[in-house]
Tab-separated table of C-alpha atoms in Angstrom:
chain	number	residue	atom	x	y	z
N	1	UNK	CA	4.800	-14.950	-13.341
N	2	UNK	CA	0.787	-14.797	-14.478
N	3	UNK	CA	-0.907	-11.488	-13.406
N	4	UNK	CA	-4.533	-11.927	-12.457
N	5	UNK	CA	-6.909	-9.082	-12.106
N	6	UNK	CA	-10.624	-9.148	-11.020
N	7	UNK	CA	-13.457	-7.215	-12.825
N	8	UNK	CA	-17.172	-7.039	-12.722
N	9	UNK	CA	-18.863	-9.958	-14.339
N	10	UNK	CA	-21.628	-7.514	-15.576
N	11	UNK	CA	-20.380	-3.929	-15.319
N	12	UNK	CA	-22.852	-1.297	-14.218
N	13	UNK	CA	-21.524	0.751	-16.931
N	14	UNK	CA	-22.513	-1.677	-19.627
N	15	UNK	CA	-18.698	-1.831	-20.810
N	16	UNK	CA	-18.175	1.877	-21.279
N	17	UNK	CA	-14.746	1.564	-19.595
N	18	UNK	CA	-15.998	3.229	-16.360
N	19	UNK	CA	-15.258	0.618	-13.967
N	20	UNK	CA	-11.816	0.655	-12.235
N	21	UNK	CA	-10.316	-2.283	-13.735
N	22	UNK	CA	-10.143	-0.208	-16.827
N	23	UNK	CA	-7.186	1.828	-15.274
N	24	UNK	CA	-5.490	-1.513	-14.455
N	25	UNK	CA	-6.041	-3.015	-17.942
N	26	UNK	CA	-4.681	0.182	-19.622
N	27	UNK	CA	-1.649	0.268	-17.519
N	28	UNK	CA	-0.933	-3.458	-18.278
N	29	UNK	CA	-1.470	-2.665	-22.063
N	30	UNK	CA	0.790	0.436	-22.092
N	31	UNK	CA	3.509	-1.937	-20.667
N	32	UNK	CA	2.873	-4.873	-22.896
N	33	UNK	CA	2.030	-7.005	-19.910
N	34	UNK	CA	-0.561	-10.074	-20.505
N	35	UNK	CA	-2.954	-10.517	-17.829
N	36	UNK	CA	-5.825	-13.031	-16.830
N	37	UNK	CA	-9.006	-11.662	-15.622
N	38	UNK	CA	-11.327	-13.403	-13.027
N	39	UNK	CA	-14.845	-11.932	-13.250
N	40	UNK	CA	-16.941	-11.661	-10.120
N	41	UNK	CA	-20.577	-11.419	-9.460
N	42	UNK	CA	-21.729	-8.504	-7.021
N	43	UNK	CA	-22.436	-11.441	-4.493
N	44	UNK	CA	-18.939	-13.053	-4.826
N	45	UNK	CA	-17.332	-9.512	-4.213
N	46	UNK	CA	-18.592	-9.721	-0.640
N	47	UNK	CA	-17.878	-13.392	-0.005
N	48	UNK	CA	-14.758	-14.246	2.318
N	49	UNK	CA	-12.591	-15.550	-0.634
N	50	UNK	CA	-12.637	-11.859	-2.134
N	51	UNK	CA	-12.534	-10.163	0.945
N	52	UNK	CA	-9.321	-11.712	1.805
N	53	UNK	CA	-7.971	-9.852	-1.254
N	54	UNK	CA	-9.772	-6.998	-1.018
N	55	UNK	CA	-10.755	-5.892	2.728
N	56	UNK	CA	-13.564	-3.369	1.149
N	57	UNK	CA	-15.139	-6.069	-1.295
N	58	UNK	CA	-14.616	-4.058	-4.418
N	59	UNK	CA	-12.626	-4.642	-7.815
N	60	UNK	CA	-10.144	-4.660	-9.241
N	61	UNK	CA	-7.492	-6.690	-7.366
N	62	UNK	CA	-4.290	-7.661	-8.582
N	63	UNK	CA	-2.466	-10.995	-7.929
N	64	UNK	CA	0.996	-11.939	-9.082
N	65	UNK	CA	2.534	-14.854	-7.448
N	66	UNK	CA	2.596	-14.155	-3.696
N	67	UNK	CA	1.816	-10.494	-4.061
N	68	UNK	CA	-1.996	-9.534	-3.736
N	69	UNK	CA	-3.119	-5.912	-4.135
N	70	UNK	CA	-5.912	-3.823	-4.279
N	71	UNK	CA	-7.032	-0.042	-5.249
N	72	UNK	CA	-6.776	0.844	-8.798
N	73	UNK	CA	-4.143	3.603	-7.967
N	74	UNK	CA	-1.834	1.381	-6.108
N	75	UNK	CA	-1.967	-1.202	-8.664
N	76	UNK	CA	-1.449	1.187	-11.473
N	77	UNK	CA	1.395	2.568	-9.575
N	78	UNK	CA	3.013	-1.061	-9.117
N	79	UNK	CA	2.723	-1.739	-12.704
N	80	UNK	CA	4.298	1.741	-13.406
N	81	UNK	CA	7.128	0.977	-11.090
N	82	UNK	CA	8.060	-2.348	-12.350
N	83	UNK	CA	8.094	-1.704	-16.153
N	84	UNK	CA	9.070	1.319	-18.247
N	85	UNK	CA	6.701	3.617	-20.044
N	86	UNK	CA	4.531	5.064	-17.409
N	87	UNK	CA	6.888	7.149	-15.187
N	88	UNK	CA	9.902	9.221	-16.249
N	89	UNK	CA	13.347	8.169	-15.311
N	90	UNK	CA	14.295	11.740	-13.893
N	91	UNK	CA	13.624	11.700	-10.040
N	92	UNK	CA	11.926	14.903	-9.941
N	93	UNK	CA	9.757	14.248	-12.964
N	94	UNK	CA	8.883	11.042	-11.402
N	95	UNK	CA	7.756	12.869	-8.121
N	96	UNK	CA	5.822	15.240	-10.377
N	97	UNK	CA	4.013	12.228	-12.393
N	98	UNK	CA	3.075	10.426	-9.143
N	99	UNK	CA	1.646	14.004	-7.873
N	100	UNK	CA	-0.830	13.776	-10.607
N	101	UNK	CA	-1.624	10.222	-9.961
N	102	UNK	CA	-2.845	11.628	-6.250
N	103	UNK	CA	-4.393	14.516	-7.860
N	104	UNK	CA	-6.610	12.477	-9.975
N	105	UNK	CA	-7.843	10.264	-7.425
N	106	UNK	CA	-7.998	12.553	-4.468
N	107	UNK	CA	-8.933	15.720	-5.800
N	108	UNK	CA	-10.474	15.596	-9.128
N	109	UNK	CA	-12.210	12.295	-8.928
N	110	UNK	CA	-14.467	12.630	-5.715
N	111	UNK	CA	-16.825	15.271	-6.958
N	112	UNK	CA	-16.925	13.608	-10.558
N	113	UNK	CA	-17.861	10.144	-8.979
N	114	UNK	CA	-20.506	11.642	-6.523
N	115	UNK	CA	-22.213	13.355	-9.426
N	116	UNK	CA	-22.582	10.117	-11.053
N	117	UNK	CA	-23.991	8.506	-8.146
N	118	UNK	CA	-26.405	11.420	-7.206
N	119	UNK	CA	-27.615	11.022	-10.829
N	120	UNK	CA	-28.372	7.285	-10.064
N	121	UNK	CA	-29.484	7.407	-6.561
N	122	UNK	CA	-31.067	10.765	-5.870
N	123	UNK	CA	-32.880	11.694	-8.915
N	124	UNK	CA	-36.431	11.478	-7.391
N	125	UNK	CA	-35.198	13.441	-4.129
N	126	UNK	CA	-36.653	16.922	-4.036
N	127	UNK	CA	-33.147	18.333	-3.688
N	128	UNK	CA	-31.899	16.665	-6.599
N	129	UNK	CA	-31.315	19.694	-8.808
N	130	UNK	CA	-29.755	21.753	-6.023
N	131	UNK	CA	-27.395	19.069	-5.080
N	132	UNK	CA	-26.324	18.525	-8.548
N	133	UNK	CA	-25.689	22.420	-8.928
N	134	UNK	CA	-23.421	22.227	-5.846
N	135	UNK	CA	-21.439	19.276	-7.101
N	136	UNK	CA	-21.118	20.532	-10.708
N	137	UNK	CA	-19.940	23.942	-9.125
N	138	UNK	CA	-17.032	21.929	-7.526
N	139	UNK	CA	-16.377	20.040	-10.449
N	140	UNK	CA	-15.955	23.277	-12.646
N	141	UNK	CA	-13.473	24.621	-10.185
N	142	UNK	CA	-11.468	21.395	-10.383
N	143	UNK	CA	-11.785	21.299	-14.292
N	144	UNK	CA	-10.822	25.130	-14.241
N	145	UNK	CA	-7.601	24.320	-12.401
N	146	UNK	CA	-6.869	21.669	-14.467
N	147	UNK	CA	-7.474	23.330	-17.822
N	148	UNK	CA	-5.329	26.311	-16.924
N	149	UNK	CA	-2.303	24.011	-15.745
N	150	UNK	CA	-2.526	21.759	-18.833
N	151	UNK	CA	-2.425	24.835	-21.248
N	152	UNK	CA	-1.633	23.625	-24.843
N	153	UNK	CA	0.428	20.781	-23.759
N	154	UNK	CA	-0.359	17.196	-24.692
N	155	UNK	CA	0.242	15.765	-21.255
N	156	UNK	CA	0.202	17.022	-17.793
N	157	UNK	CA	4.071	17.068	-17.212
N	158	UNK	CA	5.992	16.267	-20.095
N	159	UNK	CA	5.582	12.842	-21.762
N	160	UNK	CA	2.388	10.480	-21.108
N	161	UNK	CA	2.362	9.134	-17.527
N	162	UNK	CA	0.552	7.067	-15.025
N	163	UNK	CA	-0.577	10.569	-14.012
N	164	UNK	CA	-2.290	11.005	-17.292
N	165	UNK	CA	-3.585	7.585	-17.356
N	166	UNK	CA	-5.501	8.170	-14.098
N	167	UNK	CA	-6.518	11.419	-15.055
N	168	UNK	CA	-8.055	10.484	-18.423
N	169	UNK	CA	-10.134	7.790	-16.791
N	170	UNK	CA	-11.425	10.091	-14.011
N	171	UNK	CA	-12.437	12.729	-16.473
N	172	UNK	CA	-14.112	10.231	-19.083
N	173	UNK	CA	-16.947	9.917	-16.279
N	174	UNK	CA	-17.989	13.627	-17.385
N	175	UNK	CA	-18.660	12.576	-21.186
N	176	UNK	CA	-22.220	13.326	-21.938
N	177	UNK	CA	-22.487	16.033	-19.206
N	178	UNK	CA	-21.246	18.864	-21.425
N	179	UNK	CA	-18.868	20.016	-18.856
N	180	UNK	CA	-15.793	18.564	-20.479
N	181	UNK	CA	-16.759	20.657	-23.664
N	182	UNK	CA	-16.507	23.862	-21.584
N	183	UNK	CA	-13.056	23.238	-21.229
N	184	UNK	CA	-11.952	22.358	-24.891
N	185	UNK	CA	-8.144	21.670	-23.954
N	186	UNK	CA	-9.401	18.992	-21.387
N	187	UNK	CA	-11.795	17.465	-23.943
N	188	UNK	CA	-8.902	17.101	-26.411
N	189	UNK	CA	-6.613	15.579	-23.616
N	190	UNK	CA	-9.281	13.046	-22.798
N	191	UNK	CA	-9.541	12.403	-26.750
N	192	UNK	CA	-5.748	11.894	-26.870
N	193	UNK	CA	-5.685	9.352	-24.057
N	194	UNK	CA	-8.539	7.552	-25.841
N	195	UNK	CA	-6.721	7.368	-29.044
N	196	UNK	CA	-3.550	5.454	-27.713
N	197	UNK	CA	-3.430	2.045	-29.003
N	198	UNK	CA	-2.989	0.610	-25.539
N	199	UNK	CA	-6.291	2.638	-24.288
N	200	UNK	CA	-8.041	0.972	-27.329
N	201	UNK	CA	-6.899	-2.677	-26.412
N	202	UNK	CA	-8.032	-2.229	-22.844
N	203	UNK	CA	-11.260	-0.812	-23.724
N	204	UNK	CA	-12.071	-3.583	-26.210
N	205	UNK	CA	-11.199	-6.115	-23.691
N	206	UNK	CA	-13.406	-4.902	-20.908
N	207	UNK	CA	-16.266	-4.389	-23.453
N	208	UNK	CA	-15.977	-7.768	-24.684
N	209	UNK	CA	-16.824	-8.949	-21.083
N	210	UNK	CA	-19.822	-7.059	-20.956
N	211	UNK	CA	-21.158	-8.240	-24.491
N	212	UNK	CA	-20.493	-11.781	-23.808
N	213	UNK	CA	-22.434	-11.627	-20.676
N	214	UNK	CA	-25.306	-9.887	-22.511
N	215	UNK	CA	-25.556	-12.392	-25.246
N	216	UNK	CA	-24.309	-15.489	-23.454
U	1	UNK	CA	18.378	21.269	0.711
U	2	UNK	CA	15.755	23.246	2.817
U	3	UNK	CA	12.322	21.776	2.481
U	4	UNK	CA	9.511	24.249	2.788
U	5	UNK	CA	5.791	23.314	3.003
U	6	UNK	CA	2.558	25.387	3.016
U	7	UNK	CA	-0.013	25.589	5.611
U	8	UNK	CA	-3.151	27.464	6.602
U	9	UNK	CA	-2.426	30.806	8.306
U	10	UNK	CA	-5.454	29.936	10.538
U	11	UNK	CA	-6.540	26.515	10.029
U	12	UNK	CA	-10.365	25.995	10.156
U	13	UNK	CA	-9.985	23.100	12.453
U	14	UNK	CA	-8.442	25.371	15.108
U	15	UNK	CA	-5.391	23.392	15.257
U	16	UNK	CA	-6.720	19.964	15.958
U	17	UNK	CA	-4.406	18.528	13.238
U	18	UNK	CA	-6.831	17.764	10.515
U	19	UNK	CA	-5.574	20.187	7.961
U	20	UNK	CA	-3.608	18.070	5.403
U	21	UNK	CA	-0.264	19.658	6.345
U	22	UNK	CA	-0.527	17.486	9.261
U	23	UNK	CA	0.259	14.399	7.483
U	24	UNK	CA	3.255	15.951	5.732
U	25	UNK	CA	4.607	17.341	9.118
U	26	UNK	CA	4.082	13.798	10.711
U	27	UNK	CA	6.020	12.314	7.873
U	28	UNK	CA	8.730	14.792	8.128
U	29	UNK	CA	9.122	14.166	11.805
U	30	UNK	CA	9.232	10.260	11.414
U	31	UNK	CA	12.134	10.546	9.050
U	32	UNK	CA	13.836	13.139	11.212
U	33	UNK	CA	13.699	15.745	8.505
U	34	UNK	CA	13.611	19.546	9.419
U	35	UNK	CA	11.429	21.778	7.282
U	36	UNK	CA	10.076	25.310	6.919
U	37	UNK	CA	6.423	26.198	6.802
U	38	UNK	CA	5.009	29.266	4.874
U	39	UNK	CA	1.575	30.278	6.016
U	40	UNK	CA	-1.149	31.412	3.537
U	41	UNK	CA	-4.309	33.112	3.891
U	42	UNK	CA	-7.347	31.845	2.152
U	43	UNK	CA	-6.954	34.806	-0.145
U	44	UNK	CA	-3.129	34.159	-0.848
U	45	UNK	CA	-4.069	30.446	-1.682
U	46	UNK	CA	-6.152	31.555	-4.777
U	47	UNK	CA	-3.384	33.917	-6.127
U	48	UNK	CA	-1.160	33.379	-8.978
U	49	UNK	CA	2.018	32.769	-7.012
U	50	UNK	CA	0.417	29.950	-4.889
U	51	UNK	CA	-1.568	28.700	-8.099
U	52	UNK	CA	1.738	28.257	-9.635
U	53	UNK	CA	2.638	25.662	-7.141
U	54	UNK	CA	-0.812	23.981	-6.713
U	55	UNK	CA	-3.081	24.199	-9.649
U	56	UNK	CA	-6.122	23.699	-7.414
U	57	UNK	CA	-5.053	26.444	-4.847
U	58	UNK	CA	-4.996	24.355	-1.628
U	59	UNK	CA	-2.289	23.369	0.912
U	60	UNK	CA	-0.033	21.817	1.490
U	61	UNK	CA	2.586	22.247	-1.125
U	62	UNK	CA	6.285	21.061	-0.802
U	63	UNK	CA	9.348	22.812	-2.218
U	64	UNK	CA	12.762	21.326	-1.980
U	65	UNK	CA	15.304	23.112	-4.637
U	66	UNK	CA	13.772	22.773	-8.012
U	67	UNK	CA	11.179	20.206	-6.919
U	68	UNK	CA	7.565	21.559	-6.247
U	69	UNK	CA	4.965	19.160	-5.365
U	70	UNK	CA	1.297	19.193	-4.070
U	71	UNK	CA	-1.084	16.683	-2.707
U	72	UNK	CA	-0.404	15.479	0.733
U	73	UNK	CA	-0.735	11.835	-0.633
U	74	UNK	CA	2.062	12.526	-2.968
U	75	UNK	CA	4.162	14.387	-0.845
U	76	UNK	CA	3.977	11.870	1.896
U	77	UNK	CA	5.065	9.205	-0.490
U	78	UNK	CA	8.005	11.306	-1.795
U	79	UNK	CA	9.153	11.777	1.696
U	80	UNK	CA	8.762	7.886	2.378
U	81	UNK	CA	10.542	7.112	-0.829
U	82	UNK	CA	13.592	9.065	0.127
U	83	UNK	CA	14.227	8.483	3.670
U	84	UNK	CA	14.118	5.059	5.604
U	85	UNK	CA	11.373	4.514	8.096
U	86	UNK	CA	8.030	4.955	6.328
U	87	UNK	CA	8.067	2.021	3.728
U	88	UNK	CA	9.308	-1.526	4.080
U	89	UNK	CA	12.578	-2.607	2.175
U	90	UNK	CA	10.816	-5.864	0.915
U	91	UNK	CA	9.290	-5.157	-2.381
U	92	UNK	CA	6.076	-6.949	-1.705
U	93	UNK	CA	5.584	-5.571	1.516
U	94	UNK	CA	6.285	-2.034	0.119
U	95	UNK	CA	3.707	-2.393	-2.555
U	96	UNK	CA	1.093	-3.435	0.158
U	97	UNK	CA	2.174	-0.212	2.207
U	98	UNK	CA	1.672	1.759	-0.824
U	99	UNK	CA	-1.889	-0.087	-1.326
U	100	UNK	CA	-2.804	1.391	2.059
U	101	UNK	CA	-1.765	4.876	1.404
U	102	UNK	CA	-4.206	4.755	-1.965
U	103	UNK	CA	-7.021	2.955	0.455
U	104	UNK	CA	-6.670	5.546	2.970
U	105	UNK	CA	-7.166	8.418	0.692
U	106	UNK	CA	-9.413	6.961	-2.055
U	107	UNK	CA	-11.742	4.741	-0.247
U	108	UNK	CA	-11.704	5.422	3.437
U	109	UNK	CA	-11.377	9.370	3.313
U	110	UNK	CA	-14.226	10.382	0.845
U	111	UNK	CA	-17.298	9.587	2.941
U	112	UNK	CA	-15.523	10.671	6.122
U	113	UNK	CA	-14.563	14.152	4.502
U	114	UNK	CA	-17.900	14.573	2.859
U	115	UNK	CA	-19.574	13.968	6.310
U	116	UNK	CA	-17.477	16.696	7.735
U	117	UNK	CA	-18.339	19.082	4.970
U	118	UNK	CA	-22.010	18.263	5.176
U	119	UNK	CA	-21.956	18.778	8.792
U	120	UNK	CA	-20.792	22.551	8.051
U	121	UNK	CA	-22.241	23.492	4.832
U	122	UNK	CA	-25.502	21.593	4.465
U	123	UNK	CA	-27.158	21.714	8.106
U	124	UNK	CA	-29.981	23.934	6.994
U	125	UNK	CA	-30.578	21.795	3.488
U	126	UNK	CA	-33.678	19.788	3.148
U	127	UNK	CA	-31.770	16.699	2.540
U	128	UNK	CA	-29.397	17.002	5.463
U	129	UNK	CA	-30.541	14.383	7.784
U	130	UNK	CA	-30.964	11.673	4.999
U	131	UNK	CA	-27.551	12.636	3.382
U	132	UNK	CA	-25.893	12.202	6.828
U	133	UNK	CA	-27.476	8.847	7.455
U	134	UNK	CA	-26.398	7.814	3.702
U	135	UNK	CA	-22.597	8.777	4.242
U	136	UNK	CA	-22.557	7.338	7.867
U	137	UNK	CA	-23.859	4.052	6.451
U	138	UNK	CA	-20.875	4.021	3.806
U	139	UNK	CA	-18.539	5.242	6.457
U	140	UNK	CA	-19.441	1.932	8.706
U	141	UNK	CA	-19.007	-0.289	5.732
U	142	UNK	CA	-15.507	1.140	5.545
U	143	UNK	CA	-14.676	0.940	9.029
U	144	UNK	CA	-16.120	-2.599	9.288
U	145	UNK	CA	-13.761	-3.865	6.299
U	146	UNK	CA	-10.810	-2.013	8.023
U	147	UNK	CA	-11.505	-3.352	11.250
U	148	UNK	CA	-12.065	-7.071	10.346
U	149	UNK	CA	-8.578	-6.793	8.146
U	150	UNK	CA	-6.731	-5.102	11.185
U	151	UNK	CA	-7.805	-7.530	13.678
U	152	UNK	CA	-5.446	-7.436	16.679
U	153	UNK	CA	-2.273	-6.477	14.787
U	154	UNK	CA	-0.688	-2.986	15.589
U	155	UNK	CA	-0.522	-1.711	12.313
U	156	UNK	CA	-2.125	-2.658	8.871
U	157	UNK	CA	0.778	-4.541	7.304
U	158	UNK	CA	3.539	-5.609	9.593
U	159	UNK	CA	5.564	-2.375	10.751
U	160	UNK	CA	4.278	1.269	10.753
U	161	UNK	CA	4.223	2.619	7.565
U	162	UNK	CA	3.239	5.611	5.364
U	163	UNK	CA	-0.053	3.818	4.718
U	164	UNK	CA	-0.655	3.752	8.586
U	165	UNK	CA	0.256	7.300	8.713
U	166	UNK	CA	-2.489	8.393	6.234
U	167	UNK	CA	-5.136	6.091	7.640
U	168	UNK	CA	-4.730	7.363	10.953
U	169	UNK	CA	-4.728	11.143	9.859
U	170	UNK	CA	-8.066	9.842	8.022
U	171	UNK	CA	-9.697	8.277	10.752
U	172	UNK	CA	-8.927	11.051	13.274
U	173	UNK	CA	-11.754	13.070	11.535
U	174	UNK	CA	-14.307	10.928	13.020
U	175	UNK	CA	-13.215	11.715	16.453
U	176	UNK	CA	-16.126	13.084	18.523
U	177	UNK	CA	-18.750	11.218	16.018
U	178	UNK	CA	-18.944	8.006	18.074
U	179	UNK	CA	-18.319	5.958	15.037
U	180	UNK	CA	-14.700	4.968	15.728
U	181	UNK	CA	-15.839	3.652	19.368
U	182	UNK	CA	-17.993	0.999	17.525
U	183	UNK	CA	-14.855	-0.569	16.341
U	184	UNK	CA	-12.597	-0.663	19.482
U	185	UNK	CA	-9.316	-1.809	17.366
U	186	UNK	CA	-9.754	0.947	15.200
U	187	UNK	CA	-10.122	3.526	18.117
U	188	UNK	CA	-6.938	1.984	19.709
U	189	UNK	CA	-5.093	2.067	16.424
U	190	UNK	CA	-5.601	5.775	16.060
U	191	UNK	CA	-4.363	6.268	19.628
U	192	UNK	CA	-1.424	4.231	18.826
U	193	UNK	CA	-0.599	6.420	15.999
U	194	UNK	CA	-1.248	9.701	18.088
U	195	UNK	CA	1.190	8.107	20.589
U	196	UNK	CA	4.379	8.218	18.439
U	197	UNK	CA	6.482	10.891	19.308
U	198	UNK	CA	6.621	12.169	15.467
U	199	UNK	CA	2.936	12.557	15.764
U	200	UNK	CA	3.159	14.494	18.677
U	201	UNK	CA	5.964	16.765	17.435
U	202	UNK	CA	4.097	17.395	14.309
U	203	UNK	CA	0.731	18.047	16.198
U	204	UNK	CA	2.305	20.661	18.578
U	205	UNK	CA	3.969	22.504	15.659
U	206	UNK	CA	0.684	23.070	13.674
U	207	UNK	CA	-1.267	23.782	16.848
U	208	UNK	CA	1.428	26.522	17.703
U	209	UNK	CA	0.538	28.221	14.342
U	210	UNK	CA	-3.164	28.516	15.123
U	211	UNK	CA	-2.254	29.441	19.068
U	212	UNK	CA	-0.104	32.272	17.939
U	213	UNK	CA	-2.599	33.454	15.066
U	214	UNK	CA	-5.393	33.605	17.721
U	215	UNK	CA	-3.181	35.636	20.245
U	216	UNK	CA	-1.099	37.556	17.992
């Protein structure tokens, strides 16, 4: 059955792989699953046809036959559950990998995403510096906990899993901030993720959309 | 095998069921699974024994034999996967219920949780009013999308699921704000969750901890 995902027609990150379809593309590449992409303008994302698929009018969505899903975490989990390669077979190891999926999205991502938003939307506000400092303190607490747990391992719990896939995409948003480099094992962990052939294929595919939109 | 979860020795919400152990307690009650609770002071949460269980030093955690998990979403999912009652049998319906779990925690909760934090921590900051307004605008967008999707149904997708369980716990944090009442079907949805016998048992159990700590 054909899999169709949605993505930004023109991604705000200019194709740097920070839009949330990147996670889904990467997961599909890890399990060697071909997919189609339907590109959406910001206007189309808020129209009834897309709201029927995604109640909050965002990307990505995932369609496969009768099934329609949204939320990048849920889509990555669905892919990981159906195809081997992203979740361990052992029941306890599988539950721990799923724990890292939730940790990436619920505990590590929120302050990192807020920092990115604040840098765009609140740069001219009088409180900008103070607010950034508060967020960066929270981010450092998360990075410190994560760095200690990772130690000198390659991945968070045994083999590469959907938990690592999501965590790497979350941490990448800190690139350029200098914060990742304060935790060398985390910087190396992100680089390890980005070096995976499936990551590279996914990154190139989403970058090609932006490049085509810019030159077309 | 005995299940042991962790919870606040003295919950900051004074036993109103907003601490994240509530979700785990409710899920365990829905599937009729007995459990033990280990209470932690804020100091103990940051000590090595607890950090070995939870890399970010938070509650709840979940221990069952050799298995140790953290992240309330992951724990609820683990419970839902092992015992009938919280996820549908049909594969597509199950994937959609899991989507609502991620939607509750990744899309609906962040602005609601931020609003609660800002009201406590940033009340005296120069940005307080503006920041609150921005967050409340975001929250209303989420509530509007959710309200439209729910319509006049009892639950988000067919029978009550772990997705509803998490969504109700997320929305409850808006009680007292007046925002939930702007969407009568969402207010009724939350009340429907709170009326479940399993919810009530879980609520009473966590309230009893706070009451004992206050009078002990």
